């Protein structure tokens, strides 16, 4: 009886209204000579909001710099920032909007590897170049020849770090501590595990935590009981700071170094862990303490603009915008995605804040990682 | 026509997600229709999704078979879980199903075959938009037709008043379990379709917040009518995009607008969005009967 | 002291009390009697302010209190002892008493609690027990004592004999008689007509939400109509 | 032996943190039978606001602490007014109240995100001085001791308040029977608002202590503890103050003991939620609950 | 005897709500159950309909022990009831309420409905006609398509009875069917009860309206404090001194 009152017409009306509404979005891109529209799909809300925010700051800084020098560079960047709310579902819509609505030159992002696994396939199918600036999971660039990344993966950073640790510190047995519910930290763990096996370092215990955990003492207590030479941690900086502080509070001496990966390379570690961070070692893609002029300028400009120093995510996003502009400039077109892809793949030894930058044939970042250590409240290159 | 093509180019995936979310919302609706507040649908979707994905990817099963097996397995788990938990009522049932969901998520996270945190990657993309909407249409139709069947009458009676339903001869335990199992079956089905949509599924897509979202779809849409949950799923899945379209800035403001709209619906549309479309003229006056009975 | 004018109480479409008027004079005990469902409790609840009056006026000490919130009416000295006792079962006897004086200064309340425990020795003995563990009769005494803690000017007693053994009923009505002797004004709702009429000066008879009869209690006691209202024409 | 002792201390400590969070949570549930899912968001705002007062406004912690606790209390009043009071007369008030509290949680969280940014931040070093005591392999920090002490103090204090203070007794009376409470002259709506005030103020205090100890505050910090808080109040018995603290301790100990006994931490949460599930099935009123199971 | 209650006791947390109650109801009779508030009448009805189980004692339906069976089993054996505080399904229409009540007797397979088979439509039509007949029986046919929550109080009572009738019960338990009704409604209800009894249905009813009870019931059982005070015909019961006492309180001659 009541089902008579259920009218699907209502649904149809809503649907139509929705179409009309969205039609307004698609007022096409105004064509200007070498005005490069770049879509940035970042996580500004949700679980990865902290990373999206710093990425946006880094990217915005680069955009401002490039546009300020438009006359000389001959290119104007029009950034389109969109929030994927840290969800693959929304990431897909953002990508579709960039590709079909905004008709951008190329896309930078998304923040999370999980999202990229899905969105990058869409871009690949549409022939839209994507430059990942923070995805480090396995298999991202394998999605296709339009997918690039400037973020050095843990697979490259960590073996290098472990090699140094074994040579310089004489580490033979370690405890491994990682976040098992997050693609980044789990990927880091896989990299550590492989690197440790390759370097013949024994793993005495493996402990895990979950994203959002604040208390790590039960696991660290277990680790302490095993007396490792070092603790190898795969974590993002929120958890990393807590782990470092609590390890020291539980009486794990500073003589047992804590070794991390890319996730540790953030000023937030220094700010949040304070003195406890002293002596923490990490392999990283970006050398925060580099005195190269380009890098120094970036750190100063960033700090001046936002009131806090940049982290690796900001640096990689910053470099990403420059790489994107370079590709568009070389391609000489903001709409010919094929040309932009080709130009991007041909970038070689470009000076960036990440160092001399090239893409490997697999479109991954190719520059030397750095092993850093916290010394006197600052990042320093290990061994220098 | 071009505008429509453009629309689908941008929002095709959104249309897919709306369909999947509507299916999931319907699965929860089945238990809500029998008056039971469950937050387990996300976990059942995970069971169905992972099972189907693994069967297609690693065992080479055909798509439809995988999805069917995933769905049936999810239904079986629903049956086993349903028997003990359905003795609980209200929030207690909700929390029991929620903790079941957490356990499922953690198990998925720790298994090798599911790919752990990085998810099950490389599931072939076999689910098509028409497939989702065909399933949705069939499920919606079946649920609409269920209304006048024996089970449908029992669900509705139990929801309205469990004691009176029992006194009328309804085996409440049986029908509550049936509703729960059917819900799990449908959630498993939706999970299987979802798994074959995006190449990848991860444990995070089936967590606490998803479970809560499904409940929100139902409440916002309205649980008095089978199309309420679909309407809720449609509106709330599209809401971020609508806000994006209307130029509400990304980030916190959009999030706040999202929350505000939810709040307004709850405060001013007690029976959900469907009540907007209920034909006026049918008398709706009167306090809930309990208030009357108590005083006389 | 209390004057009810054309009071109508309704729940949704259902009017349970229709245009009822009556009054309670200071220092008297007035009874509302009538079969179940006649609307007696609804009248008390409207007087206490826990259900709204749909129409009509409630005057207390000459003041119109129809729209006054329930807790303010307690401050004014209008206190109900609810049907079925409704003690706070999970709280101790003493706490129940203390809460009875919720709207009065705490020092006075503590003195009154002691006084009340002297007056009802059984409550004094059980002061640390959970109210829910008392027998029905003890709970009724507690409910009355709790009502007295508010220092009421007018006490509304709803079915004090409900579900009590005859002995306890007697005890309860002895208490009511004492309160009356002390000069307290009481509006009593009772289904035990004989007892109620014996202890009151004036009575109103309700049937199906309407006032059907009223008069001095003595007169009504002999009225056959009362009996018929309860036991039907068969008697 | 040291290892086990240290683990027990760890469990005691994290359990106290859960308990602190759960105390306010359970208070509202006890009075209103409504799960206030915005509690975690208030917890977050409390911590972040205190940090802002210390860092940006330059107040000492001794001023910032009470100020932000007070502000959280006011948030509680807003919560009651906006999300709960309008629904109170509705037949499905604990259904819709659940959803409106989710809506408020989203709004609060977006406010935290908008006002304080998404980064994880901490109180400036040496906001409080921290001592570390060590005996053999065991170490305890002064902050840990303080937090356990605060948790116990709150448990005792709040229980005493509810048992002895007039307002506390009024809260219990409303929780037990709001109609009777009204007849006793208790301003029920006022008492409910007051309960929200205390509950949210306690939530804010827990947020500050949490932030102080873990040296990390972020807009989503409430999320990870929300679900565990829910588990804790079920374990302890909904509405029971000692239950919340002891349930917190039980939950914390079950976590560390899982790690200590199995040697790995993969199953930590799975075990905790399985325990919760089992408690719900076997003893739905919780360890300390005496109240009957309530209908939805 | 259709129904025999033997020595049934029910305690709630130490309080004896029923204490050794015995009761026999003849087939086809209208049996009244009276007593002051709190005497245990509703508890007894709850036991007879399977909502609660007795702590001890036996209940026999047609000679078969049924105590402790769940409510749906008792309903299947032909016991239907109404509730003192009216438990209709408020969001359903009146007709839907009654059709829900057909659960025990109606066949409603899912698949014929799913495929819109004519048999399903026919069946539903028949059931609708039957439900309408039940509504007509209680005199609220005109309200068939109203949501139940929009009914007046008396109509709700009748609707609840119509729903109970829909299951074609052998034994109908009515808990205060005319409470709060006006004289006219009471009379109509009386006629309804009589006609049901005339058709061979057995009724057990709780009621405070004595005129109603005395006029309808062939036998009456009086409960007080959970015990059977007496059982007899209306004449005997209404002149039973203990009954008068229980109702009117201790009269002065006794005090």
PDB file of C-alpha atoms in Angstrom, chain C residues 11 13-15 18 35-38 83 159 162-166 169-170 191-195 198 207-208 210 221 226-235, chain E residues 36-38 84 149-154 156 176 179-183 208-211 214 225 234-235 238-239 243-252 255:
ATOM      1  CA  UNK C  11      -2.503  13.090  25.014  1.00  0.00           C
ATOM      2  CA  UNK C  13      -6.020  12.987  20.056  1.00  0.00           C
ATOM      3  CA  UNK C  14      -7.168  11.526  23.345  1.00  0.00           C
ATOM      4  CA  UNK C  15      -8.769  13.820  25.901  1.00  0.00           C
ATOM      5  CA  UNK C  18     -12.600  17.073  30.038  1.00  0.00           C
ATOM      6  CA  UNK C  35     -12.552   3.827  38.519  1.00  0.00           C
ATOM      7  CA  UNK C  36      -9.344   3.161  36.646  1.00  0.00           C
ATOM      8  CA  UNK C  37      -8.861   5.324  33.629  1.00  0.00           C
ATOM      9  CA  UNK C  38     -11.193   8.015  34.913  1.00  0.00           C
ATOM     10  CA  UNK C  83       1.258   6.620  42.174  1.00  0.00           C
ATOM     11  CA  UNK C 159      -3.257   6.082  45.145  1.00  0.00           C
ATOM     12  CA  UNK C 162      -2.112   0.777  45.613  1.00  0.00           C
ATOM     13  CA  UNK C 163      -0.858  -2.787  45.855  1.00  0.00           C
ATOM     14  CA  UNK C 164      -0.378  -2.694  49.620  1.00  0.00           C
ATOM     15  CA  UNK C 165      -1.371  -5.368  52.069  1.00  0.00           C
ATOM     16  CA  UNK C 166      -4.356  -4.345  54.298  1.00  0.00           C
ATOM     17  CA  UNK C 169      -2.893   0.335  53.973  1.00  0.00           C
ATOM     18  CA  UNK C 170      -4.054   1.033  57.462  1.00  0.00           C
ATOM     19  CA  UNK C 191      -9.560   3.775  44.436  1.00  0.00           C
ATOM     20  CA  UNK C 192     -10.161   2.468  47.916  1.00  0.00           C
ATOM     21  CA  UNK C 193     -13.304   4.530  48.260  1.00  0.00           C
ATOM     22  CA  UNK C 194     -14.260   3.693  51.833  1.00  0.00           C
ATOM     23  CA  UNK C 195     -10.921   4.567  53.281  1.00  0.00           C
ATOM     24  CA  UNK C 198     -13.419   8.157  55.755  1.00  0.00           C
ATOM     25  CA  UNK C 207     -15.855   8.905  35.475  1.00  0.00           C
ATOM     26  CA  UNK C 208     -14.307   8.781  32.022  1.00  0.00           C
ATOM     27  CA  UNK C 210     -15.664  13.943  33.671  1.00  0.00           C
ATOM     28  CA  UNK C 221     -20.327   7.445  51.624  1.00  0.00           C
ATOM     29  CA  UNK C 226     -20.427   5.420  44.294  1.00  0.00           C
ATOM     30  CA  UNK C 227     -20.721   1.739  44.681  1.00  0.00           C
ATOM     31  CA  UNK C 228     -22.235   1.396  41.275  1.00  0.00           C
ATOM     32  CA  UNK C 229     -19.445   3.425  39.738  1.00  0.00           C
ATOM     33  CA  UNK C 230     -17.059   0.856  41.106  1.00  0.00           C
ATOM     34  CA  UNK C 231     -18.828  -2.436  41.010  1.00  0.00           C
ATOM     35  CA  UNK C 232     -21.381  -1.823  38.319  1.00  0.00           C
ATOM     36  CA  UNK C 233     -25.123  -1.920  38.456  1.00  0.00           C
ATOM     37  CA  UNK C 234     -25.000  -5.567  39.408  1.00  0.00           C
ATOM     38  CA  UNK C 235     -24.711  -4.719  43.064  1.00  0.00           C
TER      39      UNK C 235
ATOM     40  CA  UNK E  36      -7.729  -4.310  42.493  1.00  0.00           C
ATOM     41  CA  UNK E  37      -4.692  -2.804  40.845  1.00  0.00           C
ATOM     42  CA  UNK E  38      -1.556  -4.738  41.551  1.00  0.00           C
ATOM     43  CA  UNK E  84      -3.476  -3.166  28.739  1.00  0.00           C
ATOM     44  CA  UNK E 149      -1.232   6.304  15.424  1.00  0.00           C
ATOM     45  CA  UNK E 150      -3.900   8.711  14.177  1.00  0.00           C
ATOM     46  CA  UNK E 151      -6.726   6.773  15.781  1.00  0.00           C
ATOM     47  CA  UNK E 152      -8.593   7.830  18.860  1.00  0.00           C
ATOM     48  CA  UNK E 153      -8.076   5.879  22.021  1.00  0.00           C
ATOM     49  CA  UNK E 154     -11.164   3.725  21.742  1.00  0.00           C
ATOM     50  CA  UNK E 156      -6.975   1.831  19.034  1.00  0.00           C
ATOM     51  CA  UNK E 176      -8.906  -4.069  30.022  1.00  0.00           C
ATOM     52  CA  UNK E 179     -10.642   1.051  30.000  1.00  0.00           C
ATOM     53  CA  UNK E 180     -11.061   4.738  29.321  1.00  0.00           C
ATOM     54  CA  UNK E 181     -13.976   4.223  26.950  1.00  0.00           C
ATOM     55  CA  UNK E 182     -17.246   6.074  27.120  1.00  0.00           C
ATOM     56  CA  UNK E 183     -20.534   4.385  27.759  1.00  0.00           C
ATOM     57  CA  UNK E 208     -12.293  -2.810  35.978  1.00  0.00           C
ATOM     58  CA  UNK E 209     -15.621  -1.773  34.599  1.00  0.00           C
ATOM     59  CA  UNK E 210     -17.815  -3.972  36.742  1.00  0.00           C
ATOM     60  CA  UNK E 211     -20.989  -3.343  34.830  1.00  0.00           C
ATOM     61  CA  UNK E 214     -20.934  -8.580  35.430  1.00  0.00           C
ATOM     62  CA  UNK E 225      -2.416  -9.896  46.272  1.00  0.00           C
ATOM     63  CA  UNK E 234     -21.397 -12.708  38.791  1.00  0.00           C
ATOM     64  CA  UNK E 235     -24.110 -12.993  41.408  1.00  0.00           C
ATOM     65  CA  UNK E 238     -20.604  -9.443  43.654  1.00  0.00           C
ATOM     66  CA  UNK E 239     -22.027 -10.481  46.973  1.00  0.00           C
ATOM     67  CA  UNK E 243     -14.544  -9.078  47.185  1.00  0.00           C
ATOM     68  CA  UNK E 244     -16.388  -6.001  48.329  1.00  0.00           C
ATOM     69  CA  UNK E 245     -13.721  -5.450  50.925  1.00  0.00           C
ATOM     70  CA  UNK E 246     -10.932  -5.849  48.419  1.00  0.00           C
ATOM     71  CA  UNK E 247     -12.508  -3.268  46.196  1.00  0.00           C
ATOM     72  CA  UNK E 248     -13.930  -0.743  48.548  1.00  0.00           C
ATOM     73  CA  UNK E 249     -11.456  -1.173  51.330  1.00  0.00           C
ATOM     74  CA  UNK E 250     -12.156  -2.271  54.823  1.00  0.00           C
ATOM     75  CA  UNK E 251     -15.590  -0.980  55.600  1.00  0.00           C
ATOM     76  CA  UNK E 252     -16.218   0.323  59.064  1.00  0.00           C
ATOM     77  CA  UNK E 255     -12.608  -2.307  61.020  1.00  0.00           C
TER      78      UNK E 255
END
